[in-house]
mmCIF file of C-alpha atoms in Angstrom:
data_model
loop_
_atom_site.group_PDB
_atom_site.id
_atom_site.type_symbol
_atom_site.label_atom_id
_atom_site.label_comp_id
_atom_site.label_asym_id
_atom_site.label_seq_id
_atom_site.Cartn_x
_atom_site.Cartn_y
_atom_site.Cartn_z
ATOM 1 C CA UNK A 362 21.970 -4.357 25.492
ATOM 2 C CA UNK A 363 20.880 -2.157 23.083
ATOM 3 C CA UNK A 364 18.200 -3.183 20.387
ATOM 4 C CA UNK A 365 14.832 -3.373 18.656
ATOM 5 C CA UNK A 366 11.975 -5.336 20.483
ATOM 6 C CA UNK A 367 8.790 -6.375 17.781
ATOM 7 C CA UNK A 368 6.099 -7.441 19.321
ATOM 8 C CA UNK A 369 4.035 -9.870 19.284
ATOM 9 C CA UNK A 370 6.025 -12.483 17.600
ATOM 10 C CA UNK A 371 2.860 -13.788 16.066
ATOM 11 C CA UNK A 372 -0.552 -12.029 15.300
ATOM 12 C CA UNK A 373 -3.578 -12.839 13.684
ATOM 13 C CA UNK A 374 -6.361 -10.748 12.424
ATOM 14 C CA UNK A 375 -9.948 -10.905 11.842
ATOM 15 C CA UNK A 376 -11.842 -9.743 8.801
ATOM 16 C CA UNK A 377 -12.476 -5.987 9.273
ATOM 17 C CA UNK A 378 -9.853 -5.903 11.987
ATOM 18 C CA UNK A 379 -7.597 -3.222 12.819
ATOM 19 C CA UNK A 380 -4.444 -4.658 14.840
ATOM 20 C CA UNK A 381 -1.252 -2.625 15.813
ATOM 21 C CA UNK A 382 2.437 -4.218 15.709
ATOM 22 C CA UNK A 383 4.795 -2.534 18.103
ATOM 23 C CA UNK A 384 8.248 -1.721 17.424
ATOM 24 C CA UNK A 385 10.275 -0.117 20.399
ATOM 25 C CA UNK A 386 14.149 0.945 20.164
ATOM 26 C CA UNK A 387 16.875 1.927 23.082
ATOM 27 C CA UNK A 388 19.340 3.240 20.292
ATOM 28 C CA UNK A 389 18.378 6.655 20.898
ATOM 29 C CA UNK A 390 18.284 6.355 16.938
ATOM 30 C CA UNK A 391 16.298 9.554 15.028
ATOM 31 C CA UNK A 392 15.377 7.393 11.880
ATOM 32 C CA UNK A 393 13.105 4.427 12.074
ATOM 33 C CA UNK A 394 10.604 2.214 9.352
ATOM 34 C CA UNK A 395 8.446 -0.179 8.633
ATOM 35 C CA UNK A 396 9.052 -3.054 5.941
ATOM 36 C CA UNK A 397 6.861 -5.970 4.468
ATOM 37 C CA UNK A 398 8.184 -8.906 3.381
ATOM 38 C CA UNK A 399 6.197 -11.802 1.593
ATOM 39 C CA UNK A 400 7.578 -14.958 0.390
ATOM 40 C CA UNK A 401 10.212 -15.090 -2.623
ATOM 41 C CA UNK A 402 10.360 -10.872 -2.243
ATOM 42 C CA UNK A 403 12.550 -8.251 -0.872
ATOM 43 C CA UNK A 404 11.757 -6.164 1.690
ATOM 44 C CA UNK A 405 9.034 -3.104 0.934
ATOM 45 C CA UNK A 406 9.316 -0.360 2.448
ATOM 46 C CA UNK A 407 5.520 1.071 4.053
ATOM 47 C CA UNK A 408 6.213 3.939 6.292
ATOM 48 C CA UNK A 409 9.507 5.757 7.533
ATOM 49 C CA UNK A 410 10.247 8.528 10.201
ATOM 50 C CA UNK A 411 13.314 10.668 10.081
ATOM 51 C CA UNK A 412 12.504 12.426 13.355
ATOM 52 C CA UNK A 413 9.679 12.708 15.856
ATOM 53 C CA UNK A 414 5.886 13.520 15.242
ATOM 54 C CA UNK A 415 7.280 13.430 11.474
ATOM 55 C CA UNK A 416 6.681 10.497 8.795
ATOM 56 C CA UNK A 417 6.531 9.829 5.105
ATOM 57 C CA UNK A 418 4.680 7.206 2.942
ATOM 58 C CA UNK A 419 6.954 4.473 1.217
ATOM 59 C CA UNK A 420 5.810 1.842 -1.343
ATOM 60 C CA UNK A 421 2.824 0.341 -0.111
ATOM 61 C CA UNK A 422 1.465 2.618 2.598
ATOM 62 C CA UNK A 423 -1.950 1.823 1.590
ATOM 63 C CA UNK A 424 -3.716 0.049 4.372
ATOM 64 C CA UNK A 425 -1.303 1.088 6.610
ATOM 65 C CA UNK A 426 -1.163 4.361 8.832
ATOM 66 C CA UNK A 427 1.882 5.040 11.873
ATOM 67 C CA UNK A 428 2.509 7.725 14.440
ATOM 68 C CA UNK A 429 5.677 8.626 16.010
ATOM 69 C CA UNK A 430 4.848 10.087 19.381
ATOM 70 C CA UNK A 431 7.745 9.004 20.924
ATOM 71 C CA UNK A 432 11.800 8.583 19.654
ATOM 72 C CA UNK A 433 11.956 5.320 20.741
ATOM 73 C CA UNK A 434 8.513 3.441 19.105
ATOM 74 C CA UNK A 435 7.068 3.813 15.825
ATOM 75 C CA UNK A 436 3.881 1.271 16.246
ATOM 76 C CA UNK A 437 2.205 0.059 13.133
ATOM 77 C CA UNK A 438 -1.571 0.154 11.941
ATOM 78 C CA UNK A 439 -2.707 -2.708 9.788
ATOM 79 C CA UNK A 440 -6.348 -1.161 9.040
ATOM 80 C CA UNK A 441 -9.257 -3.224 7.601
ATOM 81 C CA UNK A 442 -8.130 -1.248 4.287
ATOM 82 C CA UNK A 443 -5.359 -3.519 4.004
ATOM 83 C CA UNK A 444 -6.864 -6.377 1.734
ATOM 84 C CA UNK A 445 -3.726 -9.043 2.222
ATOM 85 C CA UNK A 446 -2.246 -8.713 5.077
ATOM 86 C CA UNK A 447 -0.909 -12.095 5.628
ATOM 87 C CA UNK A 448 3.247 -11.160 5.342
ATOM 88 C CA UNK A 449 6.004 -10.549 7.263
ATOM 89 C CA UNK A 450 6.854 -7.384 9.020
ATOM 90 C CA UNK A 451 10.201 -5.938 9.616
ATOM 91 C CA UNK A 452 10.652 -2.733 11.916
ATOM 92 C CA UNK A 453 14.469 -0.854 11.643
ATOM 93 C CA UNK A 454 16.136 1.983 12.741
ATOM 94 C CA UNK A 455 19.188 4.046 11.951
ATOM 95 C CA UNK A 456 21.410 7.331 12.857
ATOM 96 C CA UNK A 457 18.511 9.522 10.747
ATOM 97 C CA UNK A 458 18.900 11.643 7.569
ATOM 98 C CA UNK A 459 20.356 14.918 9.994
ATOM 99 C CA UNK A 460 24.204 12.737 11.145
ATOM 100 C CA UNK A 461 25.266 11.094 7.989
ATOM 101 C CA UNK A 462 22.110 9.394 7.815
ATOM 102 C CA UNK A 463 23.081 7.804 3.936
ATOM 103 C CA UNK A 464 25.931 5.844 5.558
ATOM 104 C CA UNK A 465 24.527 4.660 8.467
ATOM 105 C CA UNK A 466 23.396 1.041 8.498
ATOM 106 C CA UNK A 467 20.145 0.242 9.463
ATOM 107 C CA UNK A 468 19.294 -1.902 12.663
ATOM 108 C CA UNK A 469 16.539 -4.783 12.305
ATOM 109 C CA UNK A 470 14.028 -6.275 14.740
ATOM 110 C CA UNK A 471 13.257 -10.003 15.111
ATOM 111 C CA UNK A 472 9.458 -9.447 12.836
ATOM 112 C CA UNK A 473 6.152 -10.084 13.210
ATOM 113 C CA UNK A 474 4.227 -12.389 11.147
ATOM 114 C CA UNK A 475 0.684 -11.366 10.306
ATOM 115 C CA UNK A 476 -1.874 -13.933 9.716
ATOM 116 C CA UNK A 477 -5.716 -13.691 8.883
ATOM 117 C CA UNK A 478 -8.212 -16.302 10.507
ATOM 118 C CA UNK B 698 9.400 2.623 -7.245
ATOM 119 C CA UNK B 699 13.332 2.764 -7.625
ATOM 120 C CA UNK B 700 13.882 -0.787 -9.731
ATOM 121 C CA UNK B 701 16.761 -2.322 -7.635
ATOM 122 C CA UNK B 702 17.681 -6.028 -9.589
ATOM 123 C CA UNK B 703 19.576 -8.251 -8.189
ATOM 124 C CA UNK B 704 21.335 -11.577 -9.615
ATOM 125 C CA UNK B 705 21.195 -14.574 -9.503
ATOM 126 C CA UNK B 706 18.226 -15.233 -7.159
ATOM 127 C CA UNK B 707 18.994 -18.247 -6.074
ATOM 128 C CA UNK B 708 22.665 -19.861 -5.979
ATOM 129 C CA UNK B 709 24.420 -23.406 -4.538
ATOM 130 C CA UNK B 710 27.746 -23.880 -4.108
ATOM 131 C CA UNK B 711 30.196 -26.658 -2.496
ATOM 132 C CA UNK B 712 31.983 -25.599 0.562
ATOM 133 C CA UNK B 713 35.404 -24.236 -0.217
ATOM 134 C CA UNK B 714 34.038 -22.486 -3.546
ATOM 135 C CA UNK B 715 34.286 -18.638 -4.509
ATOM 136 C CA UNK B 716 31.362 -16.693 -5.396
ATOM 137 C CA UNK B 717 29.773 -13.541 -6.496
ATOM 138 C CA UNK B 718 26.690 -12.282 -7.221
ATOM 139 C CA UNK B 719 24.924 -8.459 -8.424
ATOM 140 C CA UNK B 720 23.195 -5.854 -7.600
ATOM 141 C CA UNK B 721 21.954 -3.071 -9.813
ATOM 142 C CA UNK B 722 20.868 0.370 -9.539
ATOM 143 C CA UNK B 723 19.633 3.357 -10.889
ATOM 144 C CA UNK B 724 22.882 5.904 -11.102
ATOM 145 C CA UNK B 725 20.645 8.746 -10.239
ATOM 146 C CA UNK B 726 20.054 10.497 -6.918
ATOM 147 C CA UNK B 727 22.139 7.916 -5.237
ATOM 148 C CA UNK B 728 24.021 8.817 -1.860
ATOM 149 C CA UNK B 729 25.248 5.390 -0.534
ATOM 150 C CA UNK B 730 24.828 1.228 -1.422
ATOM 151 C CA UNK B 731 24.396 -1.259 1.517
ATOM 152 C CA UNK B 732 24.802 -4.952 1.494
ATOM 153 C CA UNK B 733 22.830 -6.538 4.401
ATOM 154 C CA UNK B 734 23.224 -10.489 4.922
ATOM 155 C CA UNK B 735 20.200 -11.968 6.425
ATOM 156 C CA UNK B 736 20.349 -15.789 7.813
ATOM 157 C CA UNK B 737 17.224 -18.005 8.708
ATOM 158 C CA UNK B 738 15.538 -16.912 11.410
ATOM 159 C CA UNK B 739 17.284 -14.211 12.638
ATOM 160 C CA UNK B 740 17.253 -10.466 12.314
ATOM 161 C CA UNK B 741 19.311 -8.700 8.292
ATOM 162 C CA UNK B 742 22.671 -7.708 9.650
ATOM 163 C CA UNK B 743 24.601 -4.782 7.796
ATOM 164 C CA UNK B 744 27.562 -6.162 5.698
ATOM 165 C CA UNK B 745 28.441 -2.496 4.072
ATOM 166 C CA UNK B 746 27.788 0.887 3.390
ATOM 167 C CA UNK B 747 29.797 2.157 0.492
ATOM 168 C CA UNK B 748 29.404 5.737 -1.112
ATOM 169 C CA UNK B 749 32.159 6.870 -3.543
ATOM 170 C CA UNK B 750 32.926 5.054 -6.687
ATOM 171 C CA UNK B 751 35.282 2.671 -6.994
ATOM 172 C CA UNK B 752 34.589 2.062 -3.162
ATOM 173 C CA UNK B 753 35.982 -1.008 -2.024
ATOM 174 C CA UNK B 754 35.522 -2.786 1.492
ATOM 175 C CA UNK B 755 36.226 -6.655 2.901
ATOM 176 C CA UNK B 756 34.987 -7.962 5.833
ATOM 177 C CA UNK B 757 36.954 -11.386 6.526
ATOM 178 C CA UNK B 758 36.630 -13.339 3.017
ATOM 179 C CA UNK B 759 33.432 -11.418 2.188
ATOM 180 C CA UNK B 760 33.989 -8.154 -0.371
ATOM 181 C CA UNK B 761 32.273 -5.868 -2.332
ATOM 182 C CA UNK B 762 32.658 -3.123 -4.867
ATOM 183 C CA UNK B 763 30.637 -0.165 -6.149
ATOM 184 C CA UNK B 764 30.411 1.630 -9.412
ATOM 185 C CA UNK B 765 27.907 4.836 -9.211
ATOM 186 C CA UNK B 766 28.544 6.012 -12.441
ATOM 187 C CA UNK B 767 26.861 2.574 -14.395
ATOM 188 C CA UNK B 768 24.957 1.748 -11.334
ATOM 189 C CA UNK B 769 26.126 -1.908 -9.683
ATOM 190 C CA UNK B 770 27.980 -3.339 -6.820
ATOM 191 C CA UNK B 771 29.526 -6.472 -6.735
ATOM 192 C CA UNK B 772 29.743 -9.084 -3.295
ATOM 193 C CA UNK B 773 32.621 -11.751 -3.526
ATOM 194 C CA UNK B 774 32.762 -14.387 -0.710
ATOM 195 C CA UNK B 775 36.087 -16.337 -1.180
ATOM 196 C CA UNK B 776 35.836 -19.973 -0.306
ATOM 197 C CA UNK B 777 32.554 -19.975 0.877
ATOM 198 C CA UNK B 778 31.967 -21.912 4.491
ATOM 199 C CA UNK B 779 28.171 -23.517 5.151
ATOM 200 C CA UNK B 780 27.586 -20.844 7.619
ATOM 201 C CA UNK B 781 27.323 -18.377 4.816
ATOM 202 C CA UNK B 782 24.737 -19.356 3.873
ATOM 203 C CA UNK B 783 21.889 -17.155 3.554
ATOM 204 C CA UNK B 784 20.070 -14.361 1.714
ATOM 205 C CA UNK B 785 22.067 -10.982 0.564
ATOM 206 C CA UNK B 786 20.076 -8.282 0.295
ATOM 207 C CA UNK B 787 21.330 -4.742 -1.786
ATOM 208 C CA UNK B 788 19.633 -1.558 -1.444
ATOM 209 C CA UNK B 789 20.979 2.057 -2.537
ATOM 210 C CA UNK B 790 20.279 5.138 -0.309
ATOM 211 C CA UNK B 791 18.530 8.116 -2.598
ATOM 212 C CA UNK B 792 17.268 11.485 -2.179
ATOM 213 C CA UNK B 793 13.787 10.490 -0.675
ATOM 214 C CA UNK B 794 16.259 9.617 3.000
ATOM 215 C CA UNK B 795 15.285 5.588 2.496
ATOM 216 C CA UNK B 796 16.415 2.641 1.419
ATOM 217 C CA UNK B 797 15.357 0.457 -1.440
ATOM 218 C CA UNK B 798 15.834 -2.836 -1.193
ATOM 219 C CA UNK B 799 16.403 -5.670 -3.864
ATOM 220 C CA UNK B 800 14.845 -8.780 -3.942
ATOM 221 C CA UNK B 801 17.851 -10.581 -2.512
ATOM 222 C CA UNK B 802 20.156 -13.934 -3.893
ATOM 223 C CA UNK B 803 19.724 -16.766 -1.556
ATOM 224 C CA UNK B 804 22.641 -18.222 -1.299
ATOM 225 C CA UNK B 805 23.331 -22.194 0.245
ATOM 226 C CA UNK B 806 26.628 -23.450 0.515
ATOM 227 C CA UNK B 807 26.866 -27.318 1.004
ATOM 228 C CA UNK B 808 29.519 -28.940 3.538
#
Protein backbone atom coordinates (compact mmCIF):
# COMPACT_ATOMS: atom_id res chain seq x y z
CA UNK A 1 0.00 0.00 0.00
CA UNK A 2 1.01 3.19 -0.80
CA UNK A 3 1.63 5.93 1.97
CA UNK A 4 3.56 8.22 4.29
CA UNK A 5 5.56 6.55 7.21
CA UNK A 6 6.57 9.41 10.27
CA UNK A 7 8.77 8.27 12.42
CA UNK A 8 9.23 7.96 15.56
CA UNK A 9 5.76 8.16 16.81
CA UNK A 10 7.07 9.86 19.90
CA UNK A 11 10.33 11.94 20.52
CA UNK A 12 11.73 13.84 23.13
CA UNK A 13 14.46 16.33 23.20
CA UNK A 14 17.01 17.64 25.45
CA UNK A 15 17.92 21.25 26.04
CA UNK A 16 20.41 22.22 23.28
CA UNK A 17 19.39 19.16 21.32
CA UNK A 18 19.20 18.78 17.74
CA UNK A 19 16.77 15.73 16.81
CA UNK A 20 15.59 14.78 13.21
CA UNK A 21 11.86 13.49 12.43
CA UNK A 22 11.70 11.32 9.37
CA UNK A 23 9.10 11.42 6.86
CA UNK A 24 9.38 8.77 3.96
CA UNK A 25 6.74 8.45 0.94
CA UNK A 26 6.15 5.48 -1.84
CA UNK A 27 3.77 7.90 -3.87
CA UNK A 28 6.40 8.72 -6.19
CA UNK A 29 4.84 12.26 -5.28
CA UNK A 30 7.23 15.53 -6.45
CA UNK A 31 5.74 17.89 -3.69
CA UNK A 32 6.19 17.25 -0.04
CA UNK A 33 6.08 19.57 3.59
CA UNK A 34 6.37 19.92 6.86
CA UNK A 35 3.50 21.28 9.27
CA UNK A 36 3.28 22.15 13.10
CA UNK A 37 0.42 21.85 14.90
CA UNK A 38 -0.07 22.97 18.64
CA UNK A 39 -3.14 22.70 20.61
CA UNK A 40 -6.42 24.80 19.69
CA UNK A 41 -4.37 25.83 16.13
CA UNK A 42 -4.33 24.95 12.56
CA UNK A 43 -1.74 23.49 10.92
CA UNK A 44 1.61 25.84 10.09
CA UNK A 45 3.27 25.31 7.47
CA UNK A 46 7.57 25.20 8.21
CA UNK A 47 9.24 23.96 5.15
CA UNK A 48 7.97 22.67 1.62
CA UNK A 49 9.72 20.99 -1.46
CA UNK A 50 8.27 21.11 -4.91
CA UNK A 51 10.99 18.90 -6.38
CA UNK A 52 14.30 17.36 -5.40
CA UNK A 53 17.47 19.07 -3.82
CA UNK A 54 14.90 22.16 -3.95
CA UNK A 55 12.96 23.76 -0.82
CA UNK A 56 11.37 26.94 0.38
CA UNK A 57 10.76 28.47 3.88
CA UNK A 58 7.00 28.60 5.08
CA UNK A 59 5.68 30.32 8.26
CA UNK A 60 7.79 29.38 10.97
CA UNK A 61 10.98 27.98 9.47
CA UNK A 62 12.92 29.43 12.20
CA UNK A 63 14.52 26.70 14.20
CA UNK A 64 13.95 24.44 11.65
CA UNK A 65 16.24 23.48 8.58
CA UNK A 66 15.30 20.23 5.83
CA UNK A 67 17.06 18.64 2.91
CA UNK A 68 15.57 16.78 0.14
CA UNK A 69 18.20 14.38 -1.09
CA UNK A 70 15.96 11.94 -2.09
CA UNK A 71 12.07 12.02 -3.84
CA UNK A 72 10.79 9.90 -1.45
CA UNK A 73 12.00 11.55 2.27
CA UNK A 74 12.09 15.01 3.29
CA UNK A 75 13.55 14.51 7.08
CA UNK A 76 13.13 17.33 9.50
CA UNK A 77 15.72 19.32 11.73
CA UNK A 78 14.43 20.59 15.03
CA UNK A 79 17.78 22.64 15.95
CA UNK A 80 18.55 23.93 19.49
CA UNK A 81 17.36 27.36 17.76
CA UNK A 82 13.97 26.22 18.08
CA UNK A 83 12.93 27.68 21.60
CA UNK A 84 9.35 25.61 21.91
CA UNK A 85 9.41 22.78 20.37
CA UNK A 86 6.94 20.83 22.27
CA UNK A 87 3.98 20.45 19.21
CA UNK A 88 2.82 18.26 16.86
CA UNK A 89 4.32 17.52 13.54
CA UNK A 90 2.59 16.69 10.39
CA UNK A 91 4.64 15.56 7.18
CA UNK A 92 2.41 15.56 3.54
CA UNK A 93 2.87 15.12 0.13
CA UNK A 94 1.14 15.83 -3.14
CA UNK A 95 1.30 15.59 -7.20
CA UNK A 96 3.85 18.92 -7.01
CA UNK A 97 3.37 22.44 -8.46
CA UNK A 98 4.70 20.99 -12.31
CA UNK A 99 1.03 18.32 -12.90
CA UNK A 100 -1.78 20.41 -11.68
CA UNK A 101 -0.16 20.72 -8.49
CA UNK A 102 -3.16 23.51 -7.15
CA UNK A 103 -5.75 20.71 -7.42
CA UNK A 104 -4.11 17.98 -6.12
CA UNK A 105 -4.94 17.00 -2.55
CA UNK A 106 -2.38 16.60 -0.22
CA UNK A 107 -1.53 13.16 1.51
CA UNK A 108 -0.87 13.16 5.45
CA UNK A 109 1.32 11.01 7.70
CA UNK A 110 0.29 9.60 11.10
CA UNK A 111 2.71 12.74 13.15
CA UNK A 112 5.16 12.95 15.48
CA UNK A 113 4.80 14.51 18.75
CA UNK A 114 7.78 16.43 20.05
CA UNK A 115 8.36 16.70 23.67
CA UNK A 116 11.20 18.43 25.77
CA UNK A 117 12.54 16.65 29.05
CA UNK B 1 0.99 35.14 6.51
CA UNK B 2 -2.20 34.63 4.23
CA UNK B 3 -5.14 35.24 7.13
CA UNK B 4 -7.37 32.14 6.42
CA UNK B 5 -10.61 32.47 9.21
CA UNK B 6 -12.65 30.01 9.72
CA UNK B 7 -16.18 29.79 11.65
CA UNK B 8 -17.46 28.72 14.14
CA UNK B 9 -14.55 27.04 15.99
CA UNK B 10 -16.19 24.86 17.83
CA UNK B 11 -19.84 23.39 17.05
CA UNK B 12 -22.39 20.48 18.71
CA UNK B 13 -25.09 19.16 17.15
CA UNK B 14 -27.76 16.19 17.77
CA UNK B 15 -27.52 13.34 15.43
CA UNK B 16 -29.87 13.72 12.51
CA UNK B 17 -29.20 17.66 12.38
CA UNK B 18 -27.91 19.77 9.27
CA UNK B 19 -24.99 21.91 9.48
CA UNK B 20 -22.63 24.34 7.99
CA UNK B 21 -19.86 26.13 8.83
CA UNK B 22 -17.08 28.92 6.91
CA UNK B 23 -14.15 29.44 5.65
CA UNK B 24 -12.66 32.68 4.43
CA UNK B 25 -10.05 33.84 2.22
CA UNK B 26 -8.14 36.36 0.70
CA UNK B 27 -9.57 36.65 -3.17
CA UNK B 28 -6.11 37.34 -4.34
CA UNK B 29 -3.55 35.03 -5.94
CA UNK B 30 -5.81 32.14 -5.29
CA UNK B 31 -5.60 28.93 -7.60
CA UNK B 32 -7.72 26.28 -5.72
CA UNK B 33 -9.72 25.80 -1.97
CA UNK B 34 -9.46 22.38 -0.17
CA UNK B 35 -11.56 21.07 2.60
CA UNK B 36 -9.67 18.33 4.55
CA UNK B 37 -11.68 16.44 7.45
CA UNK B 38 -9.43 15.27 10.12
CA UNK B 39 -10.86 12.69 12.92
CA UNK B 40 -9.11 11.85 16.34
CA UNK B 41 -6.23 10.14 15.99
CA UNK B 42 -5.86 9.52 12.62
CA UNK B 43 -4.16 11.08 9.66
CA UNK B 44 -6.45 14.87 7.69
CA UNK B 45 -8.13 13.18 4.77
CA UNK B 46 -8.95 15.41 1.60
CA UNK B 47 -12.75 16.18 1.37
CA UNK B 48 -12.30 18.69 -1.85
CA UNK B 49 -10.41 20.60 -4.11
CA UNK B 50 -12.49 23.21 -5.83
CA UNK B 51 -11.06 25.97 -8.26
CA UNK B 52 -13.62 27.93 -10.36
CA UNK B 53 -16.28 30.02 -8.83
CA UNK B 54 -19.40 28.96 -8.18
CA UNK B 55 -17.71 25.41 -7.89
CA UNK B 56 -19.85 23.02 -6.37
CA UNK B 57 -19.02 19.32 -5.21
CA UNK B 58 -20.90 16.57 -2.69
CA UNK B 59 -19.45 13.74 -1.38
CA UNK B 60 -22.39 11.51 0.17
CA UNK B 61 -24.39 14.13 2.48
CA UNK B 62 -21.24 16.27 2.86
CA UNK B 63 -21.08 19.58 0.30
CA UNK B 64 -19.36 22.53 -0.28
CA UNK B 65 -19.31 25.68 -2.33
CA UNK B 66 -16.77 28.31 -3.39
CA UNK B 67 -16.96 31.94 -4.21
CA UNK B 68 -13.36 33.41 -5.43
CA UNK B 69 -14.51 36.61 -6.24
CA UNK B 70 -15.56 37.63 -2.20
CA UNK B 71 -13.30 34.99 -0.93
CA UNK B 72 -15.36 31.99 1.11
CA UNK B 73 -16.44 28.47 0.78
CA UNK B 74 -19.13 26.98 2.44
CA UNK B 75 -19.27 22.91 3.90
CA UNK B 76 -22.91 21.57 4.47
CA UNK B 77 -23.23 18.08 6.09
CA UNK B 78 -26.98 17.09 5.87
CA UNK B 79 -28.20 15.13 8.82
CA UNK B 80 -25.15 14.80 10.50
CA UNK B 81 -24.25 10.99 11.84
CA UNK B 82 -21.77 10.72 15.18
CA UNK B 83 -19.09 9.50 12.96
CA UNK B 84 -18.76 12.95 11.54
CA UNK B 85 -17.53 14.08 13.94
CA UNK B 86 -14.34 15.77 13.82
CA UNK B 87 -12.25 18.80 12.86
CA UNK B 88 -12.64 20.53 9.18
CA UNK B 89 -9.87 22.14 8.15
CA UNK B 90 -9.95 24.93 4.90
CA UNK B 91 -6.95 26.08 3.22
CA UNK B 92 -6.69 27.98 -0.30
CA UNK B 93 -3.82 27.14 -2.75
CA UNK B 94 -1.86 30.63 -3.82
CA UNK B 95 0.91 31.67 -5.90
CA UNK B 96 3.76 30.77 -3.36
CA UNK B 97 2.76 26.55 -4.62
CA UNK B 98 1.41 25.88 -0.73
CA UNK B 99 -1.30 25.62 1.19
CA UNK B 100 -2.59 27.74 4.00
CA UNK B 101 -4.45 26.30 6.36
CA UNK B 102 -7.27 27.66 8.75
CA UNK B 103 -7.56 27.05 12.17
CA UNK B 104 -10.27 24.44 11.71
CA UNK B 105 -14.22 24.05 13.34
CA UNK B 106 -14.36 21.06 15.52
CA UNK B 107 -17.27 19.67 15.01
CA UNK B 108 -19.15 16.77 17.60
CA UNK B 109 -22.26 15.34 16.72
CA UNK B 110 -24.12 13.54 19.64
CA UNK B 111 -26.05 10.07 19.06
Amino acid sequence: DGGITQSPKYLFRKEGQNVTLSCEQNLNHDAMYWYRQDPGQGLRLIYYSQIVNDFQKGDIAEGYSVSREKKESFPLTVTSAQKNPTAFYLCASSIGAGTGGPDQPQHFGDGTRLSIL
Amino acid sequence: ILNVEQSPQSLHVQEGDSTNFTCSFPSSNFYALHWYRWETAKSPEALFVMTLNGDEKKKGRISATLNTKEGYSYLYIKGSQPEDSATYLCAPYTGRRALTFGSGTRLQVQP
